[in-house]
Coordinates of C-alpha atoms in Angstrom, one line a residue:
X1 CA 3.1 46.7 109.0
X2 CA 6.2 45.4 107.5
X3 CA 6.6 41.5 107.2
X4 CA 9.4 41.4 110.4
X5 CA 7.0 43.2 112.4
X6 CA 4.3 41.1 111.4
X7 CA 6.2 38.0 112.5
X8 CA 7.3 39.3 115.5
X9 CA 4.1 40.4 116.8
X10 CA 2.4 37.0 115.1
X11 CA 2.7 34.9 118.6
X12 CA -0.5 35.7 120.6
X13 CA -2.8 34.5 118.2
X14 CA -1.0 30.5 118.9
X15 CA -0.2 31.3 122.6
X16 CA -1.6 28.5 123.9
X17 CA -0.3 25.9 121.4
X18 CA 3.1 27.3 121.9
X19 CA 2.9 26.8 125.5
X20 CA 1.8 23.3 125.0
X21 CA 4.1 22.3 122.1
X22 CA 7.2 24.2 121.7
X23 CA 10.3 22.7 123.1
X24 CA 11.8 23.0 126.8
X25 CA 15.5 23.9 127.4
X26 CA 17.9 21.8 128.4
X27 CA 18.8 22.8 132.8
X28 CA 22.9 22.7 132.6
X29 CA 22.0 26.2 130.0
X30 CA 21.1 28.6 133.0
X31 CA 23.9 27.3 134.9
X32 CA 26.4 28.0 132.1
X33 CA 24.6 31.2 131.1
X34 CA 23.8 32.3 135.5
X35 CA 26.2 30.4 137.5
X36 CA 24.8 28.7 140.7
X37 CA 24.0 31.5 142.9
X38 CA 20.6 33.3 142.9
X39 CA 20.5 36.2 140.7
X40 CA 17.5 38.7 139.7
X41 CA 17.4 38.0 136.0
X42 CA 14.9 39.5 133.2
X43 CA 13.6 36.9 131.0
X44 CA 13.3 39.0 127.9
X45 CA 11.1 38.1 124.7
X46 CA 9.9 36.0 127.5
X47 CA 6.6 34.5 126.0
X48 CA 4.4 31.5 127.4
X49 CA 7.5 31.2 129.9
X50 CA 9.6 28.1 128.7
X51 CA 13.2 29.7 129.7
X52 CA 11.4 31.4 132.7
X53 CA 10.3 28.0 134.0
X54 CA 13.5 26.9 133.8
X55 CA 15.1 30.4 135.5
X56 CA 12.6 29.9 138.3
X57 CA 13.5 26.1 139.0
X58 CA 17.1 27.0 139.5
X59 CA 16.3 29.4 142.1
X60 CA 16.6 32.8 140.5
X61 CA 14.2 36.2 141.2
X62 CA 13.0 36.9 137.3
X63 CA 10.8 38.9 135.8
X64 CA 9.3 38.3 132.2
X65 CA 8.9 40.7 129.2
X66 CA 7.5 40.0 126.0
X67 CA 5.3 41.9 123.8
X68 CA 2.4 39.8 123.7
X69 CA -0.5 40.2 126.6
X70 CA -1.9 36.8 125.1
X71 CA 1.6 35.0 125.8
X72 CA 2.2 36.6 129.2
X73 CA -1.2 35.4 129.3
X74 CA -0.1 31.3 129.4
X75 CA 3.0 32.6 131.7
X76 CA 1.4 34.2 134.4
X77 CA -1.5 30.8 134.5
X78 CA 1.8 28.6 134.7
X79 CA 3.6 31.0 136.8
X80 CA 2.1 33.2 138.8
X81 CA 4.8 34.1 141.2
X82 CA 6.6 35.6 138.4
X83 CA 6.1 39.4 137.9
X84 CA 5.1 40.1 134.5
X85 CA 5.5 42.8 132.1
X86 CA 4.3 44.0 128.5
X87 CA 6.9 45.2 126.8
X88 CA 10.0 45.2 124.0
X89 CA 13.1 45.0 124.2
X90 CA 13.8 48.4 122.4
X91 CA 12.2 49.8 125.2
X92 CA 12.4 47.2 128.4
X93 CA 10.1 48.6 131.5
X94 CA 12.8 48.1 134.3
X95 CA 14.7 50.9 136.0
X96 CA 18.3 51.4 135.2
X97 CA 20.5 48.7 136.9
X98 CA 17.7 47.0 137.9
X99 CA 19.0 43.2 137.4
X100 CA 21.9 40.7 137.2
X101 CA 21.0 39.1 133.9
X102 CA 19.3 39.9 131.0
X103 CA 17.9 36.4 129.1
X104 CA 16.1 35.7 125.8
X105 CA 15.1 32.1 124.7
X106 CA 14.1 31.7 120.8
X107 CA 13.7 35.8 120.8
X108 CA 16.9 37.7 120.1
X109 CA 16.9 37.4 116.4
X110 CA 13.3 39.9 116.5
X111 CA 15.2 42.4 118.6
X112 CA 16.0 45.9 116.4
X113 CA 19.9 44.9 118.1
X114 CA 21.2 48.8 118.2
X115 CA 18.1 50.2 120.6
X116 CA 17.5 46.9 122.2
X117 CA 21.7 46.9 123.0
X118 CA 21.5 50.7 124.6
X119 CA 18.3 49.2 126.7
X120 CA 20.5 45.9 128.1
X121 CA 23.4 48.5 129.3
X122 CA 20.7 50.5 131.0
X123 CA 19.3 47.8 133.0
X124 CA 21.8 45.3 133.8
X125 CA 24.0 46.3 137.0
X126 CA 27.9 46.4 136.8
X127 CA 28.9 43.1 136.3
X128 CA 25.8 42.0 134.6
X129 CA 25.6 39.4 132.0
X130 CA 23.6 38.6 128.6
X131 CA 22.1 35.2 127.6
X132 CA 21.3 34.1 124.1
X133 CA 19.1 30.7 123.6
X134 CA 17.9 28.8 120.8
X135 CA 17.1 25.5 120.3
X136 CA 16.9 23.9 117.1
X137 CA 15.5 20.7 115.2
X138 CA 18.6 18.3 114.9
X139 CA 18.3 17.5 111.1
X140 CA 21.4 14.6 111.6
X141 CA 18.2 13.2 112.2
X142 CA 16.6 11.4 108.7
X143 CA 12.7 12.5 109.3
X144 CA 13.8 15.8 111.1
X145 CA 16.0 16.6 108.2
X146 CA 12.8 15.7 105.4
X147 CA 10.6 17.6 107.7
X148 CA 13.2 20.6 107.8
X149 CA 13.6 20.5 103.6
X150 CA 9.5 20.6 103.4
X151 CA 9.5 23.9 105.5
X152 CA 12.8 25.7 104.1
X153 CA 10.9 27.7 101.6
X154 CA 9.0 29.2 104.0
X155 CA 11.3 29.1 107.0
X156 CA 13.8 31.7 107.3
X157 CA 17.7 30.2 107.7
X158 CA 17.6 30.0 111.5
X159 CA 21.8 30.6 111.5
X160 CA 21.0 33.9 110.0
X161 CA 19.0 34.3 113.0
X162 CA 22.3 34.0 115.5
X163 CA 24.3 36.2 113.6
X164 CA 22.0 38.8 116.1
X165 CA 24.7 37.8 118.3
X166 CA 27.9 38.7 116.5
X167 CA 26.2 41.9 116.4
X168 CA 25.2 42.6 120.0
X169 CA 28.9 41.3 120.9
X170 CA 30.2 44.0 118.5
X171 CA 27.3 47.2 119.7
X172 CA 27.7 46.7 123.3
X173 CA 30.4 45.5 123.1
X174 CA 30.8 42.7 124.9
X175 CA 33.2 39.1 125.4
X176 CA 31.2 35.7 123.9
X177 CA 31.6 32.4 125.4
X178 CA 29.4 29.6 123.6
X179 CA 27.9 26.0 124.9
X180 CA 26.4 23.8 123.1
X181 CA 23.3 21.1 125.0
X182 CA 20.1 19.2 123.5
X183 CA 16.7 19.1 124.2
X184 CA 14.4 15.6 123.1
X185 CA 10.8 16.3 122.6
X186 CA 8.5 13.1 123.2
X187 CA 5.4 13.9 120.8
X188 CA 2.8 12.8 118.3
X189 CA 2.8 13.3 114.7
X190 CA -0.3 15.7 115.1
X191 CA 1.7 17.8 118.0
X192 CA 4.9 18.0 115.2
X193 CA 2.0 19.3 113.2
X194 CA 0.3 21.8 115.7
X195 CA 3.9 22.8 117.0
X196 CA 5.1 24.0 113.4
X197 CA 2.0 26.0 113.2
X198 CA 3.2 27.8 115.8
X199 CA 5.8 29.3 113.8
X200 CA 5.7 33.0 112.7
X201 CA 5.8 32.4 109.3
X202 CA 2.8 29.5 109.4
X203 CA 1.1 31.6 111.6
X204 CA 1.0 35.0 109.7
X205 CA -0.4 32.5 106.4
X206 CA -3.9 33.5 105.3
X207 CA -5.9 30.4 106.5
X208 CA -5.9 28.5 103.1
X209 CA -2.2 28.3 102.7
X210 CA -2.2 27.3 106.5
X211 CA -4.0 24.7 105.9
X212 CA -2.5 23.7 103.0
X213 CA 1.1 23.9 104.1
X214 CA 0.5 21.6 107.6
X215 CA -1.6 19.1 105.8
X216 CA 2.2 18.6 104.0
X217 CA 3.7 18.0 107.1
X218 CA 1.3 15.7 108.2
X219 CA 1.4 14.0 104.6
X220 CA 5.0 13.9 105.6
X221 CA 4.9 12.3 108.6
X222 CA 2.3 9.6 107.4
X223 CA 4.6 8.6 104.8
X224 CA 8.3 8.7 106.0
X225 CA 9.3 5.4 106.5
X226 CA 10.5 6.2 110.4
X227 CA 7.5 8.1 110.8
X228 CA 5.3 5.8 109.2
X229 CA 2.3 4.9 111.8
X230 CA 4.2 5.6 114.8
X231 CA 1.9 6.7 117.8
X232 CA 4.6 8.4 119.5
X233 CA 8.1 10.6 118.0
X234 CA 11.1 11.6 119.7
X235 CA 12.2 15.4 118.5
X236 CA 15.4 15.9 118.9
X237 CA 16.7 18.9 119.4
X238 CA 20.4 21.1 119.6
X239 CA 20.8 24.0 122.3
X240 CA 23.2 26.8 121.6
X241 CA 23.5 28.9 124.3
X242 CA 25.4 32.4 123.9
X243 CA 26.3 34.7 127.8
X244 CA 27.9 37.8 126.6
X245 CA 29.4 40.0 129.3
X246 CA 29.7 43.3 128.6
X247 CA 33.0 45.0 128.5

């Protein structure tokens, strides 16, 4: 297995802290991706259900995807009026022109973009829309941007990760319009901790460097002077949101 494919499938064995500790998205996204009328939408890359939560709450029919069992796992617990599905999105287990909306929160930059692309025209129904999500640690922040130097070595440069959606604008093709929201987490230093070992490339570490590489984050937040024995953090967090519609 190469290392992508190792990340990519590197979620289930942190399911449940991801569902605990990874970021919410901001509301005003699905109305600037979906608009306000109900819509049958695939969550896609769907996971413990962050971005389906959110889908549900503003009143649309969705079904979930993602290629973890252990993540659909958290979902279905949280939400189990949502159908769910095991699957990728090189191969998406809908029927042609089966929804509105095709979705994907914090997942399009592990999609192979030229199969996965063929897959979205299959499914969505004329008219149909694509959403791109990420959220992202807002480093104008003093300890976010420490925190984000201590795990660039490791980290792969998450704007390399959205330039997946020059390229599913160019393969589908399809028009891009872009909004921009934020997201504040309210944590604790050790949840900041547990949260980045969530990540695929802290979670596909043998378990020495694991434990290694957090207890430097948490040496990190004992010692930054507006981290410094606080109880409680606020994460902040920037929202890009991407709807492509498909020409």
């Amino acid at each position: 297995m190469d290392g992508w494919e190792q990340r990519r499938t590197s979620f289930g064995a942190v399911a449940a802290d991801y569902a605990a500790l990874r970021p919410t998205y901001p509301a005003d996204v699905v109305g600037f991706l979906l608009g306000d009328a109900p819509r049958r939408v695939l969550d896609l890359g769907a996971g413990t259900g962050l971005l389906t939560d959110r889908l549900v709450a503003a009143g649309h029919e969705v079904v979930a995807v993602d290629l973890s069992g252990e993540m659909l796992a958290q979902l279905r617990e949280r939400l189990p009026q949502v159908r769910a599905a095991t699957g990728g999105a090189e191969s998406i287990p809908l029927p042609d022109h089966d929804v509105d909306a095709v979705v994907a929160g914090q997942a399009a930059h592990w999609f192979d973009v030229g199969p996965a692309a063929a897959e979205l025209r299959r499914v969505l129904r004329p008219g149909g829309v694509v959403g791109l999500v990420w959220n992202t640690r807002d480093e104008r922040v003093p300890w976010v941007r420490a925190l984000g130097r201590l795990l660039a070595d490791e980290a792969r440069d998450h704007e390399a990760d959205q330039t997946v959606v020059d390229r599913f604008a160019a393969v589908l093709p399809a028009d891009v319009v872009v909004a921009d929201s934020a997201v504040v987490q309210q944590v604790t230093p050790e949840q900041v901790v547990r949260g980045i070992g969530t990540r695929s490339y802290v979670a596909t570490m043998d378990d020495a460097r694991r434990v290694e590489f957090l207890g430097a984050v948490r040496e990190l937040l004992a010692t930054h002077p507006d981290t410094r024995g606080a109880a409680h953090l606020q994460l902040p967090y920037t929202t890009r949101a991407y709807r492509l519609t498909p020409r």
